Tab-separated table of N, CA and C in Angstrom:
chain	number	residue	atom	x	y	z
K	30	HIS	N	0.832	-1.192	0.000
K	30	HIS	CA	0.000	0.000	0.000
K	30	HIS	C	0.864	1.239	0.000
K	31	ASP	N	0.278	2.300	-0.403
K	31	ASP	CA	0.962	3.577	-0.285
K	31	ASP	C	0.906	4.009	1.174
K	32	GLY	N	1.893	4.739	1.576
K	32	GLY	CA	1.879	5.318	2.914
K	32	GLY	C	2.477	4.413	3.961
K	33	ASP	N	2.369	4.857	5.169
K	33	ASP	CA	2.958	4.176	6.308
K	33	ASP	C	1.814	3.619	7.154
K	34	PRO	N	1.784	2.346	7.511
K	34	PRO	CA	2.911	1.447	7.433
K	34	PRO	C	3.028	0.671	6.126
K	35	GLY	N	2.046	0.651	5.277
K	35	GLY	CA	2.164	-0.098	4.026
K	35	GLY	C	1.777	-1.544	4.199
K	36	CYS	N	2.189	-2.158	5.276
K	36	CYS	CA	1.769	-3.518	5.592
K	36	CYS	C	0.538	-3.441	6.486
K	37	ASP	N	-0.360	-4.385	6.294
K	37	ASP	CA	-1.511	-4.491	7.175
K	37	ASP	C	-1.987	-5.938	7.182
K	38	ALA	N	-3.019	-6.203	7.924
K	38	ALA	CA	-3.522	-7.576	8.057
K	38	ALA	C	-3.964	-8.151	6.714
K	39	LYS	N	-4.323	-7.304	5.768
K	39	LYS	CA	-4.812	-7.784	4.470
K	39	LYS	C	-3.683	-8.288	3.574
K	40	ASN	N	-2.511	-7.717	3.687
K	40	ASN	CA	-1.432	-8.113	2.771
K	40	ASN	C	-0.248	-8.775	3.469
K	41	TRP	N	-0.309	-8.940	4.782
K	41	TRP	CA	0.821	-9.499	5.511
K	41	TRP	C	1.084	-10.954	5.107
K	42	ASN	N	0.064	-11.785	5.118
K	42	ASN	CA	0.204	-13.194	4.746
K	42	ASN	C	-0.749	-13.602	3.636
K	43	GLY	N	-1.288	-12.648	2.942
K	43	GLY	CA	-2.228	-12.950	1.874
K	43	GLY	C	-2.292	-11.808	0.898
K	44	CYS	N	-3.336	-11.738	0.150
K	44	CYS	CA	-3.491	-10.709	-0.879
K	44	CYS	C	-4.598	-9.750	-0.508
K	45	ASP	N	-4.357	-8.512	-0.761
K	45	ASP	CA	-5.358	-7.457	-0.605
K	45	ASP	C	-6.071	-7.337	-1.941
K	46	ALA	N	-7.366	-7.436	-1.933
K	46	ALA	CA	-8.130	-7.386	-3.181
K	46	ALA	C	-7.871	-6.097	-3.957
K	47	TYR	N	-7.579	-5.004	-3.249
K	47	TYR	CA	-7.335	-3.733	-3.912
K	47	TYR	C	-5.993	-3.727	-4.629
K	48	TYR	N	-5.016	-4.467	-4.090
K	48	TYR	CA	-3.672	-4.573	-4.668
K	48	TYR	C	-3.331	-6.057	-4.848
K	49	PRO	N	-3.965	-6.751	-5.791
K	49	PRO	CA	-3.803	-8.207	-5.883
K	49	PRO	C	-2.391	-8.686	-6.181
K	50	THR	N	-1.532	-7.832	-6.684
K	50	THR	CA	-0.155	-8.265	-6.957
K	50	THR	C	0.753	-8.068	-5.754
K	51	GLN	N	0.248	-7.428	-4.712
K	51	GLN	CA	1.058	-7.176	-3.523
K	51	GLN	C	0.653	-8.155	-2.427
K	52	CYS	N	1.177	-9.348	-2.518
K	52	CYS	CA	0.808	-10.415	-1.602
K	52	CYS	C	1.959	-10.771	-0.682
K	53	ASN	N	1.593	-11.262	0.483
K	53	ASN	CA	2.551	-11.821	1.427
K	53	ASN	C	3.730	-10.889	1.702
K	54	SER	N	3.427	-9.703	2.182
K	54	SER	CA	4.512	-8.778	2.504
K	54	SER	C	5.364	-9.302	3.657
K	55	SER	N	4.897	-10.347	4.353
K	55	SER	CA	5.704	-10.947	5.416
K	55	SER	C	6.844	-11.801	4.868
K	56	ASP	N	6.780	-12.160	3.609
K	56	ASP	CA	7.766	-13.039	2.994
K	56	ASP	C	8.914	-12.211	2.425
K	57	VAL	N	10.089	-12.271	3.063
K	57	VAL	CA	11.220	-11.462	2.601
K	57	VAL	C	11.656	-11.849	1.193
K	58	ALA	N	11.349	-13.060	0.765
K	58	ALA	CA	11.712	-13.482	-0.594
K	58	ALA	C	10.915	-12.717	-1.648
K	59	SER	N	9.835	-12.053	-1.229
K	59	SER	CA	9.065	-11.265	-2.196
K	59	SER	C	9.835	-10.018	-2.632
K	60	PHE	N	10.883	-9.662	-1.877
K	60	PHE	CA	11.774	-8.586	-2.321
K	60	PHE	C	12.738	-9.221	-3.310
K	61	ASN	N	12.429	-9.066	-4.580
K	61	ASN	CA	13.189	-9.748	-5.624
K	61	ASN	C	13.275	-8.860	-6.864
K	62	PRO	N	13.947	-7.722	-6.736
K	62	PRO	CA	14.036	-6.826	-7.885
K	62	PRO	C	14.876	-7.454	-9.005
K	63	THR	N	14.353	-7.398	-10.201
K	63	THR	CA	15.056	-8.027	-11.317
K	63	THR	C	16.053	-7.086	-11.990
K	64	ASN	N	15.898	-5.788	-11.803
K	64	ASN	CA	16.782	-4.828	-12.466
K	64	ASN	C	17.400	-3.831	-11.490
K	65	LEU	N	17.707	-4.280	-10.279
K	65	LEU	CA	18.300	-3.389	-9.292
K	65	LEU	C	19.685	-2.943	-9.763
K	66	ASN	N	19.856	-1.628	-9.901
K	66	ASN	CA	21.121	-1.091	-10.408
K	66	ASN	C	21.397	0.225	-9.685
K	67	ILE	N	21.989	0.116	-8.530
K	67	ILE	CA	22.221	1.291	-7.696
K	67	ILE	C	23.246	2.234	-8.318
K	68	SER	N	24.186	1.709	-9.085
K	68	SER	CA	25.137	2.596	-9.758
K	68	SER	C	24.402	3.496	-10.751
K	69	ASN	N	23.313	3.013	-11.311
K	69	ASN	CA	22.502	3.843	-12.204
K	69	ASN	C	21.829	4.977	-11.440
K	70	TRP	N	21.401	4.703	-10.204
K	70	TRP	CA	20.844	5.769	-9.374
K	70	TRP	C	21.883	6.883	-9.234
K	71	VAL	N	23.116	6.489	-8.919
K	71	VAL	CA	24.180	7.462	-8.674
K	71	VAL	C	24.502	8.232	-9.949
K	72	GLU	N	24.520	7.564	-11.072
K	72	GLU	CA	24.735	8.251	-12.351
K	72	GLU	C	23.638	9.291	-12.580
K	73	SER	N	22.408	8.941	-12.252
K	73	SER	CA	21.289	9.890	-12.387
K	73	SER	C	21.466	11.066	-11.440
K	74	PHE	N	21.874	10.779	-10.192
K	74	PHE	CA	22.120	11.856	-9.229
K	74	PHE	C	23.153	12.823	-9.781
K	75	GLN	N	24.248	12.284	-10.308
K	75	GLN	CA	25.317	13.127	-10.835
K	75	GLN	C	24.836	13.942	-12.032
K	76	ALA	N	24.066	13.323	-12.902
K	76	ALA	CA	23.551	14.029	-14.082
K	76	ALA	C	22.642	15.181	-13.684
K	77	LEU	N	21.974	15.048	-12.563
K	77	LEU	CA	21.076	16.098	-12.077
K	77	LEU	C	21.786	17.137	-11.204
K	78	GLY	N	23.043	16.896	-10.900
K	78	GLY	CA	23.782	17.822	-10.044
K	78	GLY	C	23.530	17.616	-8.563
K	79	VAL	N	22.991	16.483	-8.197
K	79	VAL	CA	22.723	16.173	-6.795
K	79	VAL	C	24.049	16.032	-6.044
K	80	THR	N	24.098	16.537	-4.835
K	80	THR	CA	25.320	16.420	-4.043
K	80	THR	C	25.184	15.412	-2.907
K	81	SER	N	23.957	15.012	-2.601
K	81	SER	CA	23.741	13.991	-1.576
K	81	SER	C	22.359	13.377	-1.779
K	82	ALA	N	22.174	12.205	-1.183
K	82	ALA	CA	20.891	11.507	-1.287
K	82	ALA	C	20.634	10.733	-0.004
K	83	VAL	N	19.359	10.504	0.266
K	83	VAL	CA	18.930	9.772	1.455
K	83	VAL	C	18.235	8.493	1.016
K	84	LEU	N	18.644	7.375	1.576
K	84	LEU	CA	18.043	6.077	1.301
K	84	LEU	C	17.108	5.711	2.450
K	85	THR	N	15.921	5.233	2.121
K	85	THR	CA	15.020	4.728	3.153
K	85	THR	C	15.574	3.394	3.638
K	86	ALA	N	16.063	3.392	4.867
K	86	ALA	CA	16.646	2.191	5.456
K	86	ALA	C	15.583	1.323	6.125
K	87	LYS	N	14.535	1.952	6.660
K	87	LYS	CA	13.408	1.240	7.261
K	87	LYS	C	12.182	2.133	7.223
K	88	HIS	N	11.074	1.544	6.782
K	88	HIS	CA	9.804	2.274	6.819
K	88	HIS	C	8.823	1.497	7.672
K	89	GLY	N	7.575	1.772	7.520
K	89	GLY	CA	6.558	1.297	8.447
K	89	GLY	C	6.344	-0.189	8.547
K	90	CYS	N	6.638	-0.929	7.505
K	90	CYS	CA	6.485	-2.383	7.613
K	90	CYS	C	7.509	-2.967	8.573
K	91	GLY	N	8.641	-2.292	8.717
K	91	GLY	CA	9.725	-2.805	9.535
K	91	GLY	C	10.806	-3.469	8.713
K	92	PHE	N	10.600	-3.507	7.389
K	92	PHE	CA	11.564	-4.138	6.480
K	92	PHE	C	12.805	-3.271	6.373
K	93	LEU	N	13.970	-3.887	6.534
K	93	LEU	CA	15.233	-3.165	6.520
K	93	LEU	C	15.947	-3.324	5.183
K	94	ALA	N	16.624	-2.277	4.754
K	94	ALA	CA	17.395	-2.295	3.508
K	94	ALA	C	18.798	-2.843	3.738
K	95	TRP	N	19.035	-3.409	4.913
K	95	TRP	CA	20.329	-4.026	5.212
K	95	TRP	C	20.088	-5.238	6.116
K	96	GLU	N	21.084	-6.129	6.137
K	96	GLU	CA	21.035	-7.275	7.045
K	96	GLU	C	21.531	-6.826	8.403
K	97	THR	N	20.632	-6.684	9.320
K	97	THR	CA	20.981	-6.189	10.646
K	97	THR	C	21.580	-7.290	11.517
K	98	LYS	N	22.390	-6.863	12.464
K	98	LYS	CA	22.903	-7.779	13.488
K	98	LYS	C	21.978	-7.780	14.699
K	99	THR	N	20.997	-6.897	14.695
K	99	THR	CA	20.051	-6.812	15.798
K	99	THR	C	19.291	-8.126	15.925
K	100	THR	N	19.131	-8.557	17.155
K	100	THR	CA	18.352	-9.770	17.401
K	100	THR	C	17.084	-9.424	18.165
K	101	LEU	N	16.175	-10.354	18.143
K	101	LEU	CA	14.951	-10.227	18.921
K	101	LEU	C	15.261	-10.626	20.368
K	102	PRO	N	14.383	-10.285	21.289
K	102	PRO	CA	14.655	-10.570	22.701
K	102	PRO	C	14.939	-12.046	23.011
K	103	ASP	N	14.395	-12.948	22.219
K	103	ASP	CA	14.653	-14.376	22.459
K	103	ASP	C	15.984	-14.838	21.860
K	104	GLY	N	16.738	-13.906	21.261
K	104	GLY	CA	18.034	-14.232	20.677
K	104	GLY	C	17.979	-14.587	19.202
K	105	SER	N	16.785	-14.731	18.656
K	105	SER	CA	16.663	-15.059	17.232
K	105	SER	C	16.932	-13.820	16.379
K	106	ALA	N	17.245	-14.061	15.132
K	106	ALA	CA	17.574	-12.974	14.208
K	106	ALA	C	16.356	-12.107	13.909
K	107	TYR	N	16.606	-10.826	13.702
K	107	TYR	CA	15.597	-9.935	13.136
K	107	TYR	C	15.601	-10.275	11.650
K	108	ARG	N	14.658	-11.100	11.230
K	108	ARG	CA	14.711	-11.710	9.902
K	108	ARG	C	14.098	-10.857	8.795
K	109	TYR	N	13.489	-9.739	9.146
K	109	TYR	CA	12.718	-8.975	8.168
K	109	TYR	C	13.596	-7.908	7.521
K	110	HIS	N	14.444	-8.369	6.602
K	110	HIS	CA	15.367	-7.467	5.910
K	110	HIS	C	15.640	-8.011	4.519
K	111	VAL	N	16.332	-7.209	3.716
K	111	VAL	CA	16.667	-7.623	2.355
K	111	VAL	C	17.404	-8.960	2.382
K	112	PRO	N	17.136	-9.822	1.417
K	112	PRO	CA	17.923	-11.056	1.315
K	112	PRO	C	19.393	-10.726	1.045
K	113	SER	N	20.286	-11.593	1.483
K	113	SER	CA	21.726	-11.322	1.379
K	113	SER	C	22.186	-11.057	-0.047
K	114	LYS	N	21.477	-11.585	-1.042
K	114	LYS	CA	21.910	-11.345	-2.426
K	114	LYS	C	21.593	-9.923	-2.898
K	115	TYR	N	20.883	-9.150	-2.082
K	115	TYR	CA	20.559	-7.752	-2.416
K	115	TYR	C	21.050	-6.817	-1.313
K	116	PRO	N	22.335	-6.578	-1.205
K	116	PRO	CA	22.860	-5.687	-0.159
K	116	PRO	C	22.602	-4.218	-0.515
K	117	VAL	N	21.353	-3.833	-0.496
K	117	VAL	CA	20.939	-2.508	-0.982
K	117	VAL	C	21.681	-1.386	-0.262
K	118	LEU	N	21.633	-1.377	1.053
K	118	LEU	CA	22.227	-0.272	1.794
K	118	LEU	C	23.742	-0.234	1.613
K	119	LYS	N	24.400	-1.352	1.725
K	119	LYS	CA	25.859	-1.393	1.573
K	119	LYS	C	26.275	-0.959	0.161
K	120	THR	N	25.528	-1.393	-0.837
K	120	THR	CA	25.840	-0.995	-2.209
K	120	THR	C	25.601	0.494	-2.403
K	121	PHE	N	24.521	1.006	-1.841
K	121	PHE	CA	24.233	2.438	-1.898
K	121	PHE	C	25.397	3.234	-1.306
K	122	VAL	N	25.838	2.846	-0.120
K	122	VAL	CA	26.952	3.534	0.542
K	122	VAL	C	28.209	3.469	-0.327
K	123	SER	N	28.526	2.300	-0.823
K	123	SER	CA	29.730	2.120	-1.641
K	123	SER	C	29.695	2.980	-2.902
K	124	GLU	N	28.572	2.965	-3.585
K	124	GLU	CA	28.443	3.743	-4.825
K	124	GLU	C	28.476	5.245	-4.548
K	125	MET	N	27.846	5.677	-3.469
K	125	MET	CA	27.869	7.103	-3.130
K	125	MET	C	29.285	7.538	-2.747
K	126	GLN	N	30.001	6.712	-1.991
K	126	GLN	CA	31.372	7.037	-1.622
K	126	GLN	C	32.264	7.099	-2.856
K	127	LYS	N	32.093	6.129	-3.749
K	127	LYS	CA	32.894	6.094	-4.982
K	127	LYS	C	32.690	7.371	-5.797
K	128	ALA	N	31.460	7.865	-5.822
K	128	ALA	CA	31.131	9.070	-6.585
K	128	ALA	C	31.417	10.350	-5.794
K	129	GLN	N	31.868	10.203	-4.564
K	129	GLN	CA	32.145	11.330	-3.669
K	129	GLN	C	30.910	12.199	-3.450
K	130	LEU	N	29.785	11.516	-3.277
K	130	LEU	CA	28.525	12.184	-2.967
K	130	LEU	C	28.168	11.911	-1.508
K	131	GLY	N	27.514	12.884	-0.898
K	131	GLY	CA	27.043	12.689	0.465
K	131	GLY	C	25.855	11.741	0.483
K	132	TYR	N	25.641	11.108	1.629
K	132	TYR	CA	24.522	10.169	1.740
K	132	TYR	C	24.058	10.111	3.191
K	133	GLY	N	22.855	9.655	3.321
K	133	GLY	CA	22.268	9.480	4.645
K	133	GLY	C	21.136	8.483	4.564
K	134	PHE	N	20.451	8.334	5.709
K	134	PHE	CA	19.397	7.322	5.798
K	134	PHE	C	18.148	7.878	6.464
K	135	TYR	N	17.031	7.353	6.018
K	135	TYR	CA	15.732	7.594	6.638
K	135	TYR	C	15.352	6.344	7.416
K	136	TYR	N	14.901	6.513	8.634
K	136	TYR	CA	14.463	5.403	9.483
K	136	TYR	C	13.209	5.849	10.204
K	137	SER	N	12.087	5.220	9.898
K	137	SER	CA	10.812	5.571	10.527
K	137	SER	C	10.715	4.923	11.903
K	138	LEU	N	10.474	5.727	12.910
K	138	LEU	CA	10.300	5.234	14.280
K	138	LEU	C	8.850	4.924	14.615
K	139	THR	N	7.933	5.472	13.860
K	139	THR	CA	6.524	5.435	14.223
K	139	THR	C	5.915	4.037	14.184
K	140	ASN	N	6.140	3.318	13.100
K	140	ASN	CA	5.494	2.025	12.906
K	140	ASN	C	6.508	0.953	12.554
K	141	ASN	N	6.184	-0.264	12.948
K	141	ASN	CA	6.954	-1.431	12.542
K	141	ASN	C	5.991	-2.612	12.580
K	142	PHE	N	5.401	-2.919	11.433
K	142	PHE	CA	4.388	-3.966	11.386
K	142	PHE	C	4.972	-5.318	11.769
K	143	TYR	N	6.203	-5.581	11.391
K	143	TYR	CA	6.864	-6.841	11.755
K	143	TYR	C	6.898	-7.020	13.273
K	144	LEU	N	7.126	-5.929	14.007
K	144	LEU	CA	7.161	-5.983	15.472
K	144	LEU	C	5.809	-5.637	16.090
K	145	ASN	N	4.761	-5.552	15.262
K	145	ASN	CA	3.393	-5.286	15.713
K	145	ASN	C	3.279	-3.950	16.451
K	146	ALA	N	4.009	-2.949	15.951
K	146	ALA	CA	3.981	-1.623	16.563
K	146	ALA	C	3.299	-0.629	15.619
K	147	LEU	N	2.404	0.151	16.183
K	147	LEU	CA	1.662	1.158	15.428
K	147	LEU	C	1.610	2.430	16.252
K	148	SER	N	1.929	3.551	15.633
K	148	SER	CA	1.935	4.848	16.315
K	148	SER	C	2.770	4.810	17.596
K	149	HIS	N	3.963	4.249	17.480
K	149	HIS	CA	4.941	4.162	18.568
K	149	HIS	C	4.637	3.105	19.621
K	150	ASN	N	3.520	2.399	19.499
K	150	ASN	CA	3.114	1.476	20.548
K	150	ASN	C	2.972	0.055	20.039
K	151	VAL	N	3.598	-0.870	20.759
K	151	VAL	CA	3.423	-2.278	20.457
K	151	VAL	C	1.979	-2.649	20.788
K	152	GLN	N	1.360	-3.345	19.870
K	152	GLN	CA	-0.040	-3.751	20.033
K	152	GLN	C	-0.126	-5.012	20.901
K	153	PRO	N	-1.296	-5.297	21.452
K	153	PRO	CA	-1.435	-6.475	22.318
K	153	PRO	C	-1.058	-7.766	21.587
K	154	PRO	N	-0.451	-8.721	22.300
K	154	PRO	CA	-0.074	-9.991	21.671
K	154	PRO	C	-1.245	-10.711	21.003
K	155	SER	N	-2.452	-10.459	21.463
K	155	SER	CA	-3.636	-11.104	20.873
K	155	SER	C	-3.855	-10.685	19.426
K	156	THR	N	-3.218	-9.592	18.990
K	156	THR	CA	-3.391	-9.111	17.620
K	156	THR	C	-2.312	-9.620	16.671
K	157	LEU	N	-1.341	-10.375	17.186
K	157	LEU	CA	-0.236	-10.867	16.358
K	157	LEU	C	-0.734	-11.743	15.216
K	158	LEU	N	-0.120	-11.553	14.068
K	158	LEU	CA	-0.368	-12.394	12.906
K	158	LEU	C	0.814	-13.335	12.736
K	159	PRO	N	0.636	-14.461	12.053
K	159	PRO	CA	1.774	-15.335	11.788
K	159	PRO	C	2.884	-14.551	11.087
K	160	GLY	N	4.100	-14.712	11.575
K	160	GLY	CA	5.249	-14.027	10.988
K	160	GLY	C	5.634	-12.746	11.701
K	161	GLN	N	4.743	-12.216	12.538
K	161	GLN	CA	5.101	-11.043	13.323
K	161	GLN	C	5.847	-11.488	14.575
K	162	ALA	N	6.746	-10.638	15.054
K	162	ALA	CA	7.505	-10.936	16.263
K	162	ALA	C	6.778	-10.374	17.475
K	163	ASN	N	6.762	-11.130	18.536
K	163	ASN	CA	6.110	-10.718	19.777
K	163	ASN	C	7.141	-10.052	20.677
K	164	VAL	N	7.016	-8.743	20.855
K	164	VAL	CA	7.931	-7.989	21.715
K	164	VAL	C	7.123	-7.087	22.643
K	165	THR	N	7.749	-6.687	23.734
K	165	THR	CA	7.133	-5.707	24.630
K	165	THR	C	7.506	-4.308	24.153
K	166	GLN	N	6.908	-3.307	24.762
K	166	GLN	CA	7.226	-1.923	24.412
K	166	GLN	C	8.705	-1.622	24.672
K	167	ASP	N	9.220	-2.038	25.817
K	167	ASP	CA	10.632	-1.791	26.135
K	167	ASP	C	11.548	-2.514	25.164
K	168	GLU	N	11.186	-3.731	24.773
K	168	GLU	CA	11.993	-4.482	23.811
K	168	GLU	C	11.968	-3.811	22.437
K	169	TYR	N	10.811	-3.268	22.067
K	169	TYR	CA	10.683	-2.540	20.804
K	169	TYR	C	11.640	-1.347	20.766
K	170	VAL	N	11.647	-0.574	21.836
K	170	VAL	CA	12.534	0.589	21.918
K	170	VAL	C	13.994	0.143	21.855
K	171	ALA	N	14.329	-0.946	22.528
K	171	ALA	CA	15.716	-1.450	22.506
K	171	ALA	C	16.114	-1.877	21.092
K	172	ILE	N	15.198	-2.489	20.366
K	172	ILE	CA	15.483	-2.904	18.984
K	172	ILE	C	15.715	-1.683	18.109
K	173	ILE	N	14.861	-0.677	18.244
K	173	ILE	CA	15.026	0.564	17.481
K	173	ILE	C	16.396	1.181	17.758
K	174	LEU	N	16.731	1.308	19.032
K	174	LEU	CA	18.013	1.921	19.393
K	174	LEU	C	19.185	1.114	18.852
K	175	SER	N	19.080	-0.187	18.899
K	175	SER	CA	20.137	-1.040	18.360
K	175	SER	C	20.279	-0.844	16.852
K	176	GLN	N	19.151	-0.793	16.162
K	176	GLN	CA	19.201	-0.653	14.700
K	176	GLN	C	19.727	0.707	14.270
K	177	VAL	N	19.273	1.777	14.886
K	177	VAL	CA	19.773	3.089	14.463
K	177	VAL	C	21.235	3.271	14.852
K	178	THR	N	21.644	2.697	15.971
K	178	THR	CA	23.059	2.752	16.346
K	178	THR	C	23.901	2.035	15.298
K	179	GLU	N	23.468	0.858	14.912
K	179	GLU	CA	24.165	0.095	13.872
K	179	GLU	C	24.177	0.871	12.553
K	180	LEU	N	23.037	1.375	12.166
K	180	LEU	CA	22.897	2.099	10.906
K	180	LEU	C	23.795	3.328	10.861
K	181	TRP	N	23.803	4.097	11.943
K	181	TRP	CA	24.525	5.360	11.953
K	181	TRP	C	26.016	5.210	12.233
K	182	SER	N	26.422	4.114	12.837
K	182	SER	CA	27.829	3.992	13.222
K	182	SER	C	28.652	3.078	12.317
K	183	GLU	N	28.002	2.331	11.430
K	183	GLU	CA	28.741	1.352	10.631
K	183	GLU	C	28.751	1.650	9.132
K	184	ASN	N	28.396	2.860	8.761
K	184	ASN	CA	28.273	3.152	7.332
K	184	ASN	C	28.977	4.428	6.905
K	185	GLY	N	30.067	4.740	7.568
K	185	GLY	CA	30.849	5.894	7.157
K	185	GLY	C	30.277	7.207	7.666
K	186	ALA	N	30.789	8.282	7.094
K	186	ALA	CA	30.402	9.636	7.497
K	186	ALA	C	29.088	10.013	6.819
K	187	LEU	N	28.035	10.092	7.592
K	187	LEU	CA	26.716	10.405	7.046
K	187	LEU	C	26.547	11.913	6.867
K	188	THR	N	25.916	12.284	5.762
K	188	THR	CA	25.610	13.675	5.481
K	188	THR	C	24.293	14.066	6.164
K	189	GLU	N	23.373	13.111	6.260
K	189	GLU	CA	22.054	13.409	6.827
K	189	GLU	C	21.499	12.176	7.505
K	190	ILE	N	20.808	12.424	8.607
K	190	ILE	CA	20.035	11.397	9.291
K	190	ILE	C	18.611	11.925	9.339
K	191	TRP	N	17.685	11.118	8.866
K	191	TRP	CA	16.287	11.530	8.850
K	191	TRP	C	15.493	10.497	9.631
K	192	ILE	N	14.992	10.898	10.772
K	192	ILE	CA	14.109	10.024	11.533
K	192	ILE	C	12.730	10.656	11.526
K	193	ASP	N	11.745	9.817	11.472
K	193	ASP	CA	10.374	10.284	11.328
K	193	ASP	C	9.554	9.803	12.496
K	194	GLY	N	8.738	10.672	13.007
K	194	GLY	CA	7.780	10.261	14.016
K	194	GLY	C	8.218	10.459	15.437
K	195	GLY	N	9.309	11.133	15.663
K	195	GLY	CA	9.737	11.395	17.020
K	195	GLY	C	10.415	10.208	17.656
K	196	CYS	N	10.774	10.350	18.870
K	196	CYS	CA	11.547	9.304	19.560
K	196	CYS	C	10.936	9.031	20.910
């Protein structure tokens, strides 16, 4: 769906009749771009005279543009991220550095459908859908802090940090 969070009960593990091609947003394998070419993005930026760009690292579904080291409270992996064959964020950083362009990241704090959080608040466990992680409010905040720390400290000198929805 357009907007935040984009994921909802209709498309998380099934199909939304309004968007029949957008099914199973819980399945990370559905992220399968056939023509991903980040160097082309950078060439376009340069042709337009852009001096920096911001990549959406996480939006409302909770899907990450990088393989995080963050784990869930039970020690299991935060599995809702790009498959390893698509290192979107790392490639973005590498290409921007090669072109000597500034870069930064957008990370939405407001929603994370994977962690069953809406408007900054983890929803009751009774609302969990298959594939969502069950976390408490404190655990949700700890995951956010871990992810933004990782994002901001492991990707070189950032030109911009864009967080949405307050902290």
